[in-house]
Short mmCIF file of C-alpha atoms in Angstrom, two decimals:
data_model
loop_
_atom_site.label_atom_id
_atom_site.label_comp_id
_atom_site.label_asym_id
_atom_site.label_seq_id
_atom_site.Cartn_x
_atom_site.Cartn_y
_atom_site.Cartn_z
CA UNK A 186 -14.92 -5.71 23.63
CA UNK A 187 -14.17 -6.92 19.79
CA UNK A 188 -16.96 -5.17 17.87
CA UNK A 189 -15.98 -6.44 14.41
CA UNK A 190 -17.31 -9.66 12.63
CA UNK A 191 -14.05 -10.35 11.57
CA UNK A 192 -10.49 -8.98 11.21
CA UNK A 193 -7.37 -9.80 9.87
CA UNK A 194 -3.48 -8.86 9.10
CA UNK A 195 -2.97 -8.97 5.44
CA UNK A 196 -0.06 -8.07 2.91
CA UNK A 197 -0.47 -6.47 -0.35
CA UNK A 198 2.20 -7.60 -2.92
CA UNK A 199 0.80 -7.25 -6.28
CA UNK A 200 1.78 -10.77 -7.35
CA UNK A 201 -0.52 -12.04 -4.40
CA UNK A 202 -3.35 -11.55 -6.90
CA UNK A 203 -3.63 -14.68 -9.00
CA UNK A 204 -4.22 -12.38 -12.48
CA UNK A 205 -0.97 -10.53 -11.65
CA UNK A 206 1.26 -13.74 -10.83
CA UNK A 207 2.94 -13.80 -14.28
CA UNK A 208 5.46 -16.43 -14.88
CA UNK A 209 6.04 -17.49 -11.64
CA UNK A 210 2.93 -18.29 -9.91
CA UNK A 211 4.47 -20.43 -6.97
CA UNK A 212 6.87 -17.26 -5.85
CA UNK A 213 4.03 -16.31 -3.40
CA UNK A 214 1.88 -19.19 -3.59
CA UNK A 215 1.94 -19.54 0.49
CA UNK A 216 0.69 -16.45 0.74
CA UNK A 217 -1.95 -16.34 -2.09
CA UNK A 218 -3.36 -19.77 -0.43
CA UNK A 219 -3.64 -17.95 3.17
CA UNK A 220 -5.19 -15.19 1.65
CA UNK A 221 -7.66 -17.48 -0.04
CA UNK A 222 -8.66 -18.95 3.22
CA UNK A 223 -9.08 -15.67 4.73
CA UNK A 224 -11.06 -14.48 1.93
CA UNK A 225 -13.37 -17.55 2.64
CA UNK A 226 -13.70 -16.23 6.43
CA UNK A 227 -14.50 -13.25 5.71
CA UNK A 228 -17.29 -14.25 3.17
CA UNK A 229 -18.55 -16.33 6.18
CA UNK A 230 -18.92 -13.77 8.64
CA UNK A 231 -21.08 -11.59 6.03
CA UNK A 232 -20.10 -8.09 6.75
CA UNK A 233 -22.01 -4.99 5.49
CA UNK A 234 -18.91 -2.86 5.34
CA UNK A 235 -14.92 -3.36 5.37
CA UNK A 236 -12.61 -0.99 6.98
CA UNK A 237 -9.04 -1.16 5.33
CA UNK A 238 -6.10 0.38 7.01
CA UNK A 239 -3.20 1.11 4.06
CA UNK A 240 0.08 2.63 4.40
CA UNK A 241 0.02 3.87 0.74
CA UNK A 242 -3.21 6.02 -0.05
CA UNK A 243 -3.77 9.52 0.15
CA UNK A 244 -1.58 10.72 2.97
CA UNK A 245 -2.29 13.76 5.20
CA UNK A 246 0.68 14.91 7.11
CA UNK A 247 0.20 14.87 10.76
CA UNK A 248 -3.65 13.68 10.59
CA UNK A 249 -5.57 10.32 10.02
CA UNK A 250 -6.91 10.16 6.48
CA UNK A 251 -10.55 8.49 6.08
CA UNK A 252 -11.92 8.32 2.56
CA UNK A 253 -15.60 10.28 2.03
CA UNK A 254 -15.92 9.88 -1.80
CA UNK A 255 -18.99 8.20 -3.14
CA UNK A 256 -16.55 5.46 -4.52
CA UNK A 257 -12.91 4.69 -4.70
CA UNK A 258 -11.32 2.89 -8.06
CA UNK A 259 -7.76 1.66 -8.92
CA UNK A 260 -5.79 -0.07 -11.39
CA UNK A 261 -3.22 -2.45 -10.29
CA UNK A 262 -0.47 -3.45 -12.92
CA UNK A 263 2.06 -6.26 -12.73
CA UNK A 264 3.67 -8.45 -15.40
CA UNK A 265 2.27 -6.76 -18.08
CA UNK A 266 -1.36 -7.79 -16.52
CA UNK A 267 -3.89 -5.06 -15.17
CA UNK A 268 -6.39 -5.67 -12.16
CA UNK A 269 -9.14 -2.91 -12.07
CA UNK A 270 -11.24 -2.60 -8.66
CA UNK A 271 -14.50 -0.06 -7.95
CA UNK A 272 -15.91 0.02 -4.51
CA UNK A 273 -18.61 2.21 -2.87
CA UNK A 274 -17.61 3.90 0.35
CA UNK A 275 -19.84 3.68 3.48
CA UNK A 276 -20.04 7.35 4.12
CA UNK A 277 -22.03 7.34 7.16
CA UNK A 278 -19.27 5.20 8.90
CA UNK A 279 -16.48 7.38 7.46
CA UNK A 280 -18.24 10.62 8.89
CA UNK A 281 -18.68 8.67 12.11
CA UNK A 282 -15.20 8.11 12.70
CA UNK A 283 -14.04 11.43 11.51
CA UNK A 284 -16.14 13.08 13.92
CA UNK A 285 -15.74 10.71 17.13
CA UNK A 286 -11.70 11.21 16.22
CA UNK A 287 -12.22 14.94 16.08
CA UNK A 288 -14.14 15.01 19.34
CA UNK A 289 -11.30 13.19 21.00
CA UNK A 290 -8.90 15.58 20.07
CA UNK A 291 -7.30 13.21 17.63
CA UNK A 292 -5.91 14.76 14.08
CA UNK A 293 -7.88 13.38 11.92
CA UNK A 294 -9.81 14.64 8.27
CA UNK A 295 -12.16 13.21 5.70
CA UNK A 296 -11.02 13.16 2.18
CA UNK A 297 -12.71 13.40 -1.02
CA UNK A 298 -12.23 14.16 -4.66
CA UNK A 299 -13.76 15.81 -7.75
CA UNK A 300 -17.11 16.81 -6.26
CA UNK A 301 -18.82 16.57 -3.04
CA UNK A 302 -21.18 13.81 -4.11
CA UNK A 303 -22.40 11.56 -7.09
CA UNK A 304 -20.30 10.15 -9.94
CA UNK A 305 -17.35 12.51 -9.91
CA UNK A 306 -16.75 12.10 -6.31
CA UNK A 307 -14.11 9.06 -6.41
CA UNK A 308 -10.94 9.09 -4.69
CA UNK A 309 -8.39 6.39 -6.14
CA UNK A 310 -7.58 3.13 -4.69
CA UNK A 311 -3.98 2.02 -3.79
CA UNK A 312 -2.79 -1.63 -3.92
CA UNK A 313 -2.58 -1.69 -0.20
CA UNK A 314 -6.30 -1.72 -0.45
CA UNK A 315 -6.92 -3.27 -3.94
CA UNK A 316 -4.82 -6.61 -2.99
CA UNK A 317 -6.43 -7.61 -0.07
CA UNK A 318 -9.89 -6.67 -1.06
CA UNK A 319 -9.22 -8.85 -3.92
CA UNK A 320 -10.10 -11.91 -1.89
CA UNK A 321 -12.84 -10.49 0.12
CA UNK A 322 -16.50 -10.22 -0.66
CA UNK A 323 -17.69 -6.86 -2.78
CA UNK A 324 -19.30 -4.73 -0.31
CA UNK A 325 -18.65 -0.78 0.88
CA UNK A 326 -15.63 0.06 2.35
CA UNK A 327 -13.86 2.58 4.36
CA UNK A 328 -10.11 3.35 4.06
CA UNK A 329 -8.13 4.81 6.27
CA UNK A 330 -4.48 6.09 6.10
CA UNK A 331 -2.31 6.46 9.24
CA UNK A 332 0.31 9.18 9.70
CA UNK A 333 3.89 8.69 10.58
CA UNK A 334 4.33 12.01 11.90
CA UNK A 335 1.85 11.07 14.69
CA UNK A 336 3.24 8.91 18.02
CA UNK A 337 2.13 5.47 18.11
CA UNK A 338 -0.17 6.25 21.14
CA UNK A 339 -2.70 8.18 18.90
CA UNK A 340 -2.65 5.26 16.67
CA UNK A 341 -3.64 3.13 19.61
CA UNK A 342 -6.22 5.84 20.60
CA UNK A 343 -7.34 6.06 17.02
CA UNK A 344 -8.15 2.45 17.06
CA UNK A 345 -10.30 2.75 19.85
CA UNK A 346 -12.27 5.38 18.05
CA UNK A 347 -12.54 3.35 15.23
CA UNK A 348 -13.99 0.39 17.95
CA UNK A 349 -16.13 2.76 19.46
CA UNK A 350 -17.60 3.89 16.38
CA UNK A 351 -18.54 0.33 14.83
CA UNK A 352 -19.97 -0.25 18.50
CA UNK A 353 -22.49 2.48 17.98
CA UNK A 354 -23.11 1.69 14.15
CA UNK A 355 -25.85 -0.91 13.69
CA UNK A 356 -23.75 -2.46 10.65
CA UNK A 357 -21.75 -5.54 10.71
CA UNK A 358 -18.17 -4.53 10.41
CA UNK A 359 -14.99 -6.06 9.19
CA UNK A 360 -11.48 -4.75 9.76
CA UNK A 361 -8.29 -5.22 7.72
CA UNK A 362 -4.94 -3.97 8.49
CA UNK A 363 -2.96 -4.15 5.35
CA UNK A 364 0.62 -4.70 6.22
CA UNK A 365 3.59 -5.62 4.42
CA UNK A 366 6.68 -6.14 6.47
CA UNK A 367 10.38 -5.47 6.39
CA UNK A 368 11.71 -3.96 3.04
CA UNK A 369 15.35 -4.35 3.34
CA UNK A 370 15.81 -8.26 2.63
CA UNK A 371 17.46 -8.49 -0.74
CA UNK A 372 20.49 -6.60 -1.76
CA UNK A 373 19.23 -6.03 -4.95
CA UNK A 374 15.83 -4.61 -3.71
CA UNK A 375 15.05 -1.08 -4.26
CA UNK A 376 15.81 -0.45 -0.34
CA UNK A 377 19.07 -3.00 -0.12
CA UNK A 378 19.80 -5.46 2.69
CA UNK A 379 19.91 -4.69 6.19
CA UNK A 380 19.90 -7.47 8.86
CA UNK A 381 17.28 -5.64 10.86
CA UNK A 382 14.90 -6.90 8.19
CA UNK A 383 15.01 -10.41 9.27
CA UNK A 384 15.28 -9.63 12.58
CA UNK A 385 12.15 -7.40 13.27
CA UNK A 386 9.89 -9.65 11.29
CA UNK A 387 10.99 -12.34 13.80
CA UNK A 388 9.94 -10.12 16.37
CA UNK A 389 6.79 -9.29 14.55
CA UNK A 390 5.26 -12.72 14.53
CA UNK A 391 6.50 -13.72 18.09
CA UNK A 392 4.40 -10.70 18.94
CA UNK A 393 1.42 -11.98 16.79
CA UNK A 394 1.98 -15.76 18.12
CA UNK A 395 1.71 -14.54 21.70
CA UNK A 396 -0.67 -11.57 21.31
CA UNK A 397 1.41 -9.00 22.28
CA UNK A 398 0.67 -6.63 19.13
CA UNK A 399 1.08 -3.36 21.93
CA UNK A 400 4.68 -4.18 22.09
CA UNK A 401 5.43 -2.84 18.28
CA UNK A 402 4.79 0.59 20.11
CA UNK A 403 8.06 -0.26 21.86
CA UNK A 404 10.44 -0.85 18.85
CA UNK A 405 13.25 1.59 18.48
CA UNK A 406 13.01 4.22 15.80
CA UNK A 407 16.37 3.58 14.14
CA UNK A 408 15.63 -0.10 14.14
CA UNK A 409 12.29 0.10 12.17
CA UNK A 410 13.87 2.89 9.77
CA UNK A 411 16.73 0.18 8.88
CA UNK A 412 14.19 -2.70 8.40
CA UNK A 413 11.72 -0.82 6.83
CA UNK A 414 8.45 -2.14 7.42
CA UNK A 415 5.24 -0.71 6.30
CA UNK A 416 3.03 -2.68 8.83
CA UNK A 417 3.56 -1.35 12.32
CA UNK A 418 1.16 1.86 11.88
CA UNK A 419 -1.82 -0.35 10.47
CA UNK A 420 -1.30 -3.27 13.25
CA UNK A 421 -0.83 -0.68 16.44
CA UNK A 422 -4.10 0.91 15.00
CA UNK A 423 -5.68 -2.57 15.09
CA UNK A 424 -4.45 -3.41 18.62
CA UNK A 425 -6.21 -0.27 19.75
CA UNK A 426 -9.35 -1.12 18.20
CA UNK A 427 -9.40 -5.00 19.39
CA UNK A 428 -7.83 -5.01 22.81
CA UNK A 429 -5.62 -7.81 23.99
CA UNK A 430 -8.14 -9.48 26.37
CA UNK A 431 -10.67 -9.28 23.66
CA UNK A 432 -8.33 -10.38 20.65
CA UNK A 433 -7.31 -13.82 19.67
CA UNK A 434 -4.62 -14.42 16.95
CA UNK A 435 -4.26 -17.19 14.33
CA UNK A 436 -1.00 -16.97 12.45
CA UNK A 437 -1.12 -18.26 9.30
CA UNK A 438 1.68 -17.75 7.19
CA UNK A 439 5.02 -15.94 6.60
CA UNK A 440 7.29 -15.78 3.63
CA UNK A 441 9.85 -13.66 1.90
CA UNK A 442 9.40 -14.37 -1.85
CA UNK A 443 11.27 -11.02 -2.75
CA UNK A 444 12.47 -8.24 -1.06
CA UNK A 445 9.85 -7.43 2.07
CA UNK A 446 8.22 -9.81 4.30
CA UNK A 447 4.71 -11.28 3.63
CA UNK A 448 2.76 -12.34 6.88
CA UNK A 449 -0.99 -13.39 7.04
CA UNK A 450 -3.03 -13.45 10.41
CA UNK A 451 -6.48 -13.65 11.48
CA UNK A 452 -7.63 -11.57 14.29
CA UNK A 453 -10.78 -12.54 16.30
#
């Protein structure tokens, strides 16, 4: 069963946001256009809350971390421009996911900052959340960070827990897996060049187009390390949350305008 009103796999390069595109707005034009289309469909789905899976937020070694502050806020800077965002957190859904995961023996913890409640209870938003949400309706969120110390089967099980928690909720919930892909496409990039980057991105595209997201869990760890994607963990959680039999993927776009791969896909 797919309990989500809308789901998607999106990238999070800062330049995708029009206000941060700088002097080269055409550089991520294809991805930006796909994100605008996804945003329109998310708006039409009318969610009450959006769950965002991000690799860049507050990490807890060996545990899934789930936002449980009153609000989250952040600032993203690119090309001398800034983009600010503040969102309320759906603390009820966040707590339900945490409790359900813990009851299943999955290592998960709620996280907060500043105060238990009120204006001082405010976690930081990372770019893995800000970029996709810049195109989405302004509704409360739940932000979840995976843990790379945990095996892929735990990520799949955690996705199932998210799905079960959403099914028990009376809210209209959407899901975003915020994912950039291989980061080793460019010799001059921060991670250098490795031929595994192109090969892994091509495999990911194949699995998406064939609705075989579960096969990402079979990729060799050394191959993953060479290519340096940051999207596998979030995508496997999504695969657990929306089983293949209930899942339909519309692949929208892929490009490598800088040193890392950008993929946009709708998951329904």
